[in-house]
Short mmCIF file of C-alpha atoms and ligand atoms in Angstrom, two decimals:
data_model
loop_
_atom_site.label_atom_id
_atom_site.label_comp_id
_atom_site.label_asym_id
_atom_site.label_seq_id
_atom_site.Cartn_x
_atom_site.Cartn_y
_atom_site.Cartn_z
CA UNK A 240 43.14 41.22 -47.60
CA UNK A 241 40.85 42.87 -49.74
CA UNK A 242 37.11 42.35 -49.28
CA UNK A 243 35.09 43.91 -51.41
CA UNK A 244 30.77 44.99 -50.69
CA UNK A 245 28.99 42.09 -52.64
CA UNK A 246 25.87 42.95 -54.05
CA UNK A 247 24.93 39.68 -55.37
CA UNK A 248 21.25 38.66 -54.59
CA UNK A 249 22.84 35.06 -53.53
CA UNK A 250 25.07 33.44 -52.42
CA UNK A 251 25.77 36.88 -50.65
CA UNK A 252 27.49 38.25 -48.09
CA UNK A 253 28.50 36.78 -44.32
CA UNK A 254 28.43 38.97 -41.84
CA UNK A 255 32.38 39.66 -41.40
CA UNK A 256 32.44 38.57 -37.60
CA UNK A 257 30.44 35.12 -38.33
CA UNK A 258 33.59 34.20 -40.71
CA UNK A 259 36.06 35.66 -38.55
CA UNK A 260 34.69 33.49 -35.86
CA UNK A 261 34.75 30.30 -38.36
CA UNK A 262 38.12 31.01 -39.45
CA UNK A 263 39.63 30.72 -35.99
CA UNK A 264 37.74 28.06 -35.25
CA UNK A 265 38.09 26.14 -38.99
CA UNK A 266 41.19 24.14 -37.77
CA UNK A 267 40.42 22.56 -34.56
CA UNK A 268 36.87 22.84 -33.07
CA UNK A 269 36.87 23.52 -29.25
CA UNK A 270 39.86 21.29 -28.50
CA UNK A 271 38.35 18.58 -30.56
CA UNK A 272 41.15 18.63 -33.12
CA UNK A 273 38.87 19.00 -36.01
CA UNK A 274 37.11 21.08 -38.27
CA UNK A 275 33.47 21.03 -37.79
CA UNK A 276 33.16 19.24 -41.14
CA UNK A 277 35.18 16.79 -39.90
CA UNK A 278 32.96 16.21 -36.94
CA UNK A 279 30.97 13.12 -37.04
CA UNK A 280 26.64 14.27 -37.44
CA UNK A 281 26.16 12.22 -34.27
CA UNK A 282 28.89 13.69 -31.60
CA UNK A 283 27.85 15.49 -28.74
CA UNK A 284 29.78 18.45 -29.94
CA UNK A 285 27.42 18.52 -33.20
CA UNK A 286 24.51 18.26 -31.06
CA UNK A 287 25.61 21.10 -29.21
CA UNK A 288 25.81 22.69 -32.96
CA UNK A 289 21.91 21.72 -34.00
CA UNK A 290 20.43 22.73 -30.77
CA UNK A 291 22.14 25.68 -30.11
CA UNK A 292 21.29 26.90 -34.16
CA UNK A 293 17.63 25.84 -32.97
CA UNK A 294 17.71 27.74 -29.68
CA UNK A 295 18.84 30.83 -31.10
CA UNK A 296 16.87 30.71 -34.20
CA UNK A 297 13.23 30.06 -31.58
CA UNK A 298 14.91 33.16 -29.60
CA UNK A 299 15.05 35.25 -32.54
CA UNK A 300 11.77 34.59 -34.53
CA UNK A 301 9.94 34.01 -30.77
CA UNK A 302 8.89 30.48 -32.82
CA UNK A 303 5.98 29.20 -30.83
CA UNK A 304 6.39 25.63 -29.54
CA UNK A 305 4.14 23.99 -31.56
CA UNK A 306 6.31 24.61 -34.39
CA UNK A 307 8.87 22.54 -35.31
CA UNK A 308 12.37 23.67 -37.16
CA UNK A 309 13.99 21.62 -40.03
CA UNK A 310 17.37 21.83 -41.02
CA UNK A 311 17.04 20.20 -44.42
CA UNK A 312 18.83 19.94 -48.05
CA UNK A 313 17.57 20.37 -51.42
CA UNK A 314 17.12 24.09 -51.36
CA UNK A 315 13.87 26.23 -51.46
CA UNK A 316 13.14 24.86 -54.98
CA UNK A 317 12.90 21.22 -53.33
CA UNK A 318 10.42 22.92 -51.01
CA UNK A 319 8.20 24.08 -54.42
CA UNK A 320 7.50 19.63 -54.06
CA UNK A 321 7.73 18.79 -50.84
CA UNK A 322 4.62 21.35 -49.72
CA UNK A 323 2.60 19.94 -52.16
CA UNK A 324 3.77 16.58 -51.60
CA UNK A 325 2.67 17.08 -47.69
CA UNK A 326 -0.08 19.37 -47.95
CA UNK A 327 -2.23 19.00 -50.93
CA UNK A 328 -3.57 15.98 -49.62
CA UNK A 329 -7.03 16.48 -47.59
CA UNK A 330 -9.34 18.53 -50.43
CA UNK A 331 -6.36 18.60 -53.20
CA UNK A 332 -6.95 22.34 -53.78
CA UNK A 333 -4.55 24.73 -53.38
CA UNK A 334 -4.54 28.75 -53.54
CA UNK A 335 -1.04 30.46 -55.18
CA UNK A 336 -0.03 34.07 -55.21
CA UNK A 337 1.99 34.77 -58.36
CA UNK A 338 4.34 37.67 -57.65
CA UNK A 339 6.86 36.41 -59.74
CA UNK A 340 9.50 34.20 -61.14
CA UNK A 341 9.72 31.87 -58.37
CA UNK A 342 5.73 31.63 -57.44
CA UNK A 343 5.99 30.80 -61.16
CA UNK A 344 8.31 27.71 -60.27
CA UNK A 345 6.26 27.03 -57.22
CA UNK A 346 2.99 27.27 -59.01
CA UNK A 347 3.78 24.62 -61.90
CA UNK A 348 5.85 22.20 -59.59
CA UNK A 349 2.58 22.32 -57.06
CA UNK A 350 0.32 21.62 -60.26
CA UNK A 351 1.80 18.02 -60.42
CA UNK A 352 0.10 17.55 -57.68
CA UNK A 353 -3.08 18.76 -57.52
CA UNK A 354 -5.28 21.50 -58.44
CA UNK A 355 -3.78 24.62 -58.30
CA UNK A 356 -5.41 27.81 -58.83
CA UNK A 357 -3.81 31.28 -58.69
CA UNK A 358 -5.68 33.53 -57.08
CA UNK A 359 -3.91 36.75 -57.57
CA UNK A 360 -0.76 37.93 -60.14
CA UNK A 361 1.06 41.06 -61.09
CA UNK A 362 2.57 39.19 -64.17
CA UNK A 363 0.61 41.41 -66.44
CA UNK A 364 2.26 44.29 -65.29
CA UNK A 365 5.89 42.55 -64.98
CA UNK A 366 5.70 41.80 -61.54
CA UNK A 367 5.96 45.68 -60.30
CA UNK A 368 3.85 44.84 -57.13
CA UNK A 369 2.30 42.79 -54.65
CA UNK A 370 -1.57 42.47 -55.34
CA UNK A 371 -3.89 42.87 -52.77
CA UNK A 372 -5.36 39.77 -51.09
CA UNK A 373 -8.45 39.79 -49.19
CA UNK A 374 -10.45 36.63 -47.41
CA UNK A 375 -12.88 36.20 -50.04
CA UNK A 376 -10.79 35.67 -53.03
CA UNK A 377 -9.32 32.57 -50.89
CA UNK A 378 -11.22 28.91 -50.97
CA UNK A 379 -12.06 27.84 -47.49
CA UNK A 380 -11.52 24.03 -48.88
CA UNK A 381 -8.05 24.87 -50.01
CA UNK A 382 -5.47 22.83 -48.27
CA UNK A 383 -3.25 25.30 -47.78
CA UNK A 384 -2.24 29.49 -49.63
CA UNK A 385 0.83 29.74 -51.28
CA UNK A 386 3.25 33.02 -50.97
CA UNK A 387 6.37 34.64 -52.03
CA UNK A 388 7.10 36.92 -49.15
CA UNK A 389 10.17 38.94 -50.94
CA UNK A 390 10.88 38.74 -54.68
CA UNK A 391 14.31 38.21 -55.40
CA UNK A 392 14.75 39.42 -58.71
CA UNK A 393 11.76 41.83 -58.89
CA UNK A 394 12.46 43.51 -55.80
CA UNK A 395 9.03 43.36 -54.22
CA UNK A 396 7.93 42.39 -51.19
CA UNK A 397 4.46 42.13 -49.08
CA UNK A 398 4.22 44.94 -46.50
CA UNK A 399 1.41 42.56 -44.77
CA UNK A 400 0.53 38.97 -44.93
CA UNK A 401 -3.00 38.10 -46.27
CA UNK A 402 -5.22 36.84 -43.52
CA UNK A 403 -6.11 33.50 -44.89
CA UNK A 404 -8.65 32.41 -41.89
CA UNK A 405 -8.13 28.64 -41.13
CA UNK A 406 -6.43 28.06 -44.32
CA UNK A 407 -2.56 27.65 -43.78
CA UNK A 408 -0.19 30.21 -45.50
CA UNK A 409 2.38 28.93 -46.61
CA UNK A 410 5.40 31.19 -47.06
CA UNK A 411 8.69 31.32 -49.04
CA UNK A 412 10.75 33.41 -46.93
CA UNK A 413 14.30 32.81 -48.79
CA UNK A 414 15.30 36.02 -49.40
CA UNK A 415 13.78 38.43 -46.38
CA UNK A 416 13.73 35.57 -43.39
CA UNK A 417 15.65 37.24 -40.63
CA UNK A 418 15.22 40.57 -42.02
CA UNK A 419 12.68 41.92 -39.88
CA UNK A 420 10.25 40.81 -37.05
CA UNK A 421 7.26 38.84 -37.92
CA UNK A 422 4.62 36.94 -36.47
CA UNK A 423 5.44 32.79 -36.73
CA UNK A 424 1.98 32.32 -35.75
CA UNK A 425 0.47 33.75 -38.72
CA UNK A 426 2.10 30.67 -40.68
CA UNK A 427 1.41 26.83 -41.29
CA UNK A 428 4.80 26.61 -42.72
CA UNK A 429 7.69 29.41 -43.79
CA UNK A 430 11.05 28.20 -45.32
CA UNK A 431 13.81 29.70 -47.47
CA UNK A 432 17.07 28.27 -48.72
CA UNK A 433 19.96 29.49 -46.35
CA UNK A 434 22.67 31.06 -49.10
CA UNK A 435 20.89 34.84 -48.44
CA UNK A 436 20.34 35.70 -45.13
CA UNK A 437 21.36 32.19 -42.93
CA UNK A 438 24.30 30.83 -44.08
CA UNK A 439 25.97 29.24 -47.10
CA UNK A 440 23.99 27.42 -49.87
CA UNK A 441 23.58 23.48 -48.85
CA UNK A 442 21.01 24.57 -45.95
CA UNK A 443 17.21 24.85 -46.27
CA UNK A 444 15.41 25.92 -43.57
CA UNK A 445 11.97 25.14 -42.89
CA UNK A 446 9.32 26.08 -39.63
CA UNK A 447 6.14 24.05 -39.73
CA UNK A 448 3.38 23.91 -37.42
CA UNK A 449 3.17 20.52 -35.82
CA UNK A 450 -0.22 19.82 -37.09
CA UNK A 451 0.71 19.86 -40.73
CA UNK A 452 3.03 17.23 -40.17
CA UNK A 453 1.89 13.72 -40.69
CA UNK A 454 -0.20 13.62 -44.08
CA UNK A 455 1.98 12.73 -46.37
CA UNK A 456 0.36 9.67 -48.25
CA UNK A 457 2.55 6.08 -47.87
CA UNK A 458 3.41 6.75 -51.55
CA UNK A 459 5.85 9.66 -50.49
CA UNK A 460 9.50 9.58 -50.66
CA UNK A 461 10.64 8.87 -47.17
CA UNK A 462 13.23 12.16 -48.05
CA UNK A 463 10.29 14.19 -49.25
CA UNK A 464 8.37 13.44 -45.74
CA UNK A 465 8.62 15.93 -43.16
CA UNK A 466 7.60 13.82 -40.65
CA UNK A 467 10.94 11.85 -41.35
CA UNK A 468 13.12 15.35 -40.26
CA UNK A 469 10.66 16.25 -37.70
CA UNK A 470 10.87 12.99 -35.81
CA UNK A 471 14.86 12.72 -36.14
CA UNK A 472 15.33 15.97 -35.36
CA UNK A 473 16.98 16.46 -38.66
CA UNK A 474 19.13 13.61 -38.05
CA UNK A 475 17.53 11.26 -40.04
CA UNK A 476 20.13 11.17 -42.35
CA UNK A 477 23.48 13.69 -42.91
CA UNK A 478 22.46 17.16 -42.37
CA UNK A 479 24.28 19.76 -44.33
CA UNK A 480 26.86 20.03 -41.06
CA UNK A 481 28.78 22.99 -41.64
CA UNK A 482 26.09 24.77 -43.23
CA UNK A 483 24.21 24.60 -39.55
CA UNK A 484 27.00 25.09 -37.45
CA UNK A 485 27.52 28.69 -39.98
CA UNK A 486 24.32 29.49 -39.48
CA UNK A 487 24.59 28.83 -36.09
CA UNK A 488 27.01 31.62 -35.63
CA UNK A 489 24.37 34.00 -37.75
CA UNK A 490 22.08 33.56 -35.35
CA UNK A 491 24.13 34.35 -32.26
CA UNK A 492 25.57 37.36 -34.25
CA UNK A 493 21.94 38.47 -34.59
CA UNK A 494 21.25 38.17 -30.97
CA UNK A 495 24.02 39.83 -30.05
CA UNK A 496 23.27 43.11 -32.46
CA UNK A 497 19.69 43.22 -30.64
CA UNK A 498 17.59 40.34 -32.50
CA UNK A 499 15.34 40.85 -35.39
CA UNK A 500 13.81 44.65 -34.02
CA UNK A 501 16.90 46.23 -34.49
CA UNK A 502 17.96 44.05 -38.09
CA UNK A 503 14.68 45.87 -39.31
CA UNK A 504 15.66 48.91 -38.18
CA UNK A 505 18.94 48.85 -39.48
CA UNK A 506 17.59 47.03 -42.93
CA UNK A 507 14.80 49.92 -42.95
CA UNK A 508 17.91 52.61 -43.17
CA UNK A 509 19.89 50.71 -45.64
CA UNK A 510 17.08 50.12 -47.87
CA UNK A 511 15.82 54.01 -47.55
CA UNK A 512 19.15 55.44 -48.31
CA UNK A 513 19.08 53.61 -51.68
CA UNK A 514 15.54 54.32 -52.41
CA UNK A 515 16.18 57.91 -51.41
CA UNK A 516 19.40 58.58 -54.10
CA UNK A 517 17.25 56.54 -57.11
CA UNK A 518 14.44 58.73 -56.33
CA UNK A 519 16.72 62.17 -56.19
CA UNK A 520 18.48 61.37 -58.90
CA UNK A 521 17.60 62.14 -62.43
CA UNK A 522 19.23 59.33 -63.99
CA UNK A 523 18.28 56.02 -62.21
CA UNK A 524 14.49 54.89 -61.16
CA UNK A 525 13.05 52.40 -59.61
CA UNK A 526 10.46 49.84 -61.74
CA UNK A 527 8.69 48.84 -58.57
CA UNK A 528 5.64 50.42 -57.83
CA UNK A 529 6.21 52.64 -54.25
CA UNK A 530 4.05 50.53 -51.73
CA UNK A 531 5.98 47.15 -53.14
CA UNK A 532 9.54 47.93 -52.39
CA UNK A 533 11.72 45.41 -50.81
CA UNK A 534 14.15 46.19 -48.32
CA UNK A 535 16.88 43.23 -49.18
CA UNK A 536 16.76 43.24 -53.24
CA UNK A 537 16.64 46.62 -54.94
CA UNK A 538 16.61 46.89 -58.57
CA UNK A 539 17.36 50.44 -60.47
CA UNK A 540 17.10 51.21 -64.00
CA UNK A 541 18.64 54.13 -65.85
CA UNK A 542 15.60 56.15 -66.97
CA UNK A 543 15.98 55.98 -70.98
CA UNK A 544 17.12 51.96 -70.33
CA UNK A 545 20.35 52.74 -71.66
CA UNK A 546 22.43 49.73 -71.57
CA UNK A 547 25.86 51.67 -72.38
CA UNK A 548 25.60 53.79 -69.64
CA UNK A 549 24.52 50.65 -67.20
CA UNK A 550 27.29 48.34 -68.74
CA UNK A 551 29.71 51.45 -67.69
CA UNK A 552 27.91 51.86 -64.44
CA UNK A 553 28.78 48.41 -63.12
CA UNK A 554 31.95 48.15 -64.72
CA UNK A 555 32.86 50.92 -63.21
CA UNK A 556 31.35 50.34 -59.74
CA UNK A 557 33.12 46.88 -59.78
CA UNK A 558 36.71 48.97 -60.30
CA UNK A 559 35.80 50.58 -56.61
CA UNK A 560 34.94 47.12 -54.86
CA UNK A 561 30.80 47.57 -55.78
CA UNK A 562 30.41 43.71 -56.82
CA UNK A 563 27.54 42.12 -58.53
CA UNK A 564 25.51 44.59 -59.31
CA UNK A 565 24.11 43.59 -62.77
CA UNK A 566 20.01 42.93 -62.77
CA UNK A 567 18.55 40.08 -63.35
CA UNK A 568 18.12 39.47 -67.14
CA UNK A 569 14.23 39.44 -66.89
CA UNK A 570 14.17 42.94 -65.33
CA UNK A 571 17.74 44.62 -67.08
CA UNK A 572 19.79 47.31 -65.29
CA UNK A 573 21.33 47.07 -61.88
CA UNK A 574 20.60 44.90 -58.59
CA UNK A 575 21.34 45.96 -55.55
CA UNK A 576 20.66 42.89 -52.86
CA UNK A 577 21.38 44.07 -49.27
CA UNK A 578 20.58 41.44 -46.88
CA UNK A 579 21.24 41.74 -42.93
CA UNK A 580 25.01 41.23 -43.71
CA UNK A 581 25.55 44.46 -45.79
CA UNK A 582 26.85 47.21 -43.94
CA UNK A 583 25.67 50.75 -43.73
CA UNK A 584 29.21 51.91 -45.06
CA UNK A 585 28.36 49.55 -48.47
CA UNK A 586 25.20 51.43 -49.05
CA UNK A 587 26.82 54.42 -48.46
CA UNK A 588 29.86 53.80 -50.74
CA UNK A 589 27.12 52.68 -53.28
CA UNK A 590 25.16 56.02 -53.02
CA UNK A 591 28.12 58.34 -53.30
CA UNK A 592 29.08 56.50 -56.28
CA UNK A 593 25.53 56.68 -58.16
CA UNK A 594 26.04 60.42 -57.03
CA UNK A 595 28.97 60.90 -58.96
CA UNK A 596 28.86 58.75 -61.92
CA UNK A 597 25.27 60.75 -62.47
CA UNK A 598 27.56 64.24 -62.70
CA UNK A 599 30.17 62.85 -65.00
CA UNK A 600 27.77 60.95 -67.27
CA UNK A 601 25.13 63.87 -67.29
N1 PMP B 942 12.60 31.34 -53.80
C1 PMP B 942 13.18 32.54 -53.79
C2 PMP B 942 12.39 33.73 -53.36
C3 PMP B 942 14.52 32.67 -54.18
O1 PMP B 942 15.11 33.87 -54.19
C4 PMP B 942 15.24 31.52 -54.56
C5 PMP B 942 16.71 31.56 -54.93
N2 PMP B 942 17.22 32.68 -55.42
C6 PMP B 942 14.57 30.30 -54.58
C7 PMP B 942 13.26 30.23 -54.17
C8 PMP B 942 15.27 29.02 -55.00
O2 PMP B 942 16.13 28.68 -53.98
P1 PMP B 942 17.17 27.49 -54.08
O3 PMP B 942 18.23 27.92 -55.02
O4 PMP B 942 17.63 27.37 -52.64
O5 PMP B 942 16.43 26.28 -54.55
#
């Protein structure tokens, strides 16, 4: 068996162990004779499955307990409604971030609800950083601030949170959740879609403080309410099973390397390594302005945009088990996305290959 270091900013990598674990457990389930997606959503064994994924996750993030956790469907872009659909309900104002394509998405699906206003946006300079927020750009009376905490195909990332006073922030956290420590308590709500740093696709994850739950008008979806999930326990209906009991086994994995302190650590020297060889190297460089960088999605460009030379570069890298590691058409050249379940030796491999495809192309 062959596997190979995928790049690909998601779906992306498992961590090797978590499928290892699911593989000798695919067939028959602690004795049960089943698969877990064969398991009925209302056993005891699948309640073992939900709480323990809920445990570990509160044990990892240190999730205060007035917050509730939501294993729901629909993905992060479902989200983009749902927060409006909940939240933009008491003053029908609400503050967005643009940082790039997906604040775009969330900004015009939150503008069918209400009156959204973008308070800050690199989009005139392509997204190359995170703009600075401070209290009094932010409207007391808005229900709720908006934020992308990592940009997934820009490669940016916040390297604080604004301090939004009473006002909730709001956070989409799908591509750096997990990735290092933060505070919960900063947050009204954070979610992200699971296919990244959770588990496979199917599974959206969402942490919302108790207090924002209940608002939604009579008019909303009964699907679209959160006080629906919150009050089943994510049961109201058939949870995305095997998607929970995966990421169930991410989150144990993570306690078991030393919890979200040591991820950042480890993310902090996979992420400088790469950032290190672009900026050494003659021929790559980075588009993202120096205090933006993210430390799961990094995108490299060749320095005269060559698209030959980046066509041969990925080919190339592809021939040596260095997958998906074309950019994102908006931004052009390479991606690298290395979530929590890239190893070291991937980044490594990467570098020494950058290293020597610079000396034979020079
Ligand atoms: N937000 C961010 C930051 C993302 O990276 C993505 C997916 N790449 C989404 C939202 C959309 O997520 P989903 O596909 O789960 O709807």
């Amino acid at each position: 068996m062959n596997r190979v270091y995928n790049f690909s900013a998601g779906p992306s990598m498992l961590p090797l162990p978590v499928l290892e674990k699911a593989q000798s457990e695919l067939l028959s389930y602690r004795s049960s004779g089943m698969s877990v997606m064969e398991l009925s959503h209302r056993s005891a064994l699948f309640m073992d499955i939900i709480t323990g994924a809920e445990k570990h996750l509160r044990q990892l993030m240190v999730i205060p307990d007035n917050y509730k956790v939501l294993f729901l469907q629909g993905g992060a872009s479902q989200q983009f409604a749902m927060i409006p659909m909940n939240l933009l309900v008491k003053n029908g104002k609400a503050d967005y971030v643009n940082t790039g394509s997906w604040s775009k998405k969330a900004i015009s699906e939150a503008k069918k609800f209400g009156d959204v206003r973008v308070i800050a946006s690199s989009e005139e300079d392509n997204f190359t950083y995170i703009p600075k927020i401070d209290r009094s750009m932010i409207d007391p009376e808005a229900d709720y601030v908006h934020i992308t905490t990592n940009n997934t195909i820009e490669g940016t990332a916040y390297t604080e949170f604004p301090d939004t006073g009473d006002v909730p922030l709001i956070a989409d956290m799908s591509s750096n959740i997990l990735s290092e420590e933060i505070d919960v308590s900063k947050f009204g709500l954070i979610y992200a879609g699971a296919q990244k740093n959770i588990a496979p696709a199917g599974l959206t994850l969402v942490i919302i403080r108790e207090d924002l739950i209940g608002h939604a008008p009579d008019s909303c979806p009964t699907m679209m309410d959160y006080k629906t999930h919150s009050e089943s326990g994510s049961l109201y209906n058939t949870p995305p099973t095997y998607a929970i009991y995966i990421a169930k086994l991410v989150f144990e994995w993570l306690n078991e390397l030393g919890g979200l302190k040591e991820m950042e650590r480890i993310n902090r020297k996979k992420a400088q390594i790469l950032y290190d060889a672009i900026h050494d190297s003659s021929m790559f460089a980075s588009p993202v302005k120096a205090d933006s960088r993210s430390l799961m999605n990094i995108p490299f460009v060749t320095v005269n945009g060559d698209s030959d030379l980046e066509a041969a570069f990925i080919k190339e890298a592809q021939g040596l088990g260095l997958e998906t590691l074309k950019g994102h058409r908006s931004v052009g050249g390479m991606r690298a996305s290395i979530y929590n379940a890239m190893p070291l030796a991937g980044v490594e491999k990467l570098v020494g290959f950058m290293k020597e495809f610079e000396e034979n192309y020079k």
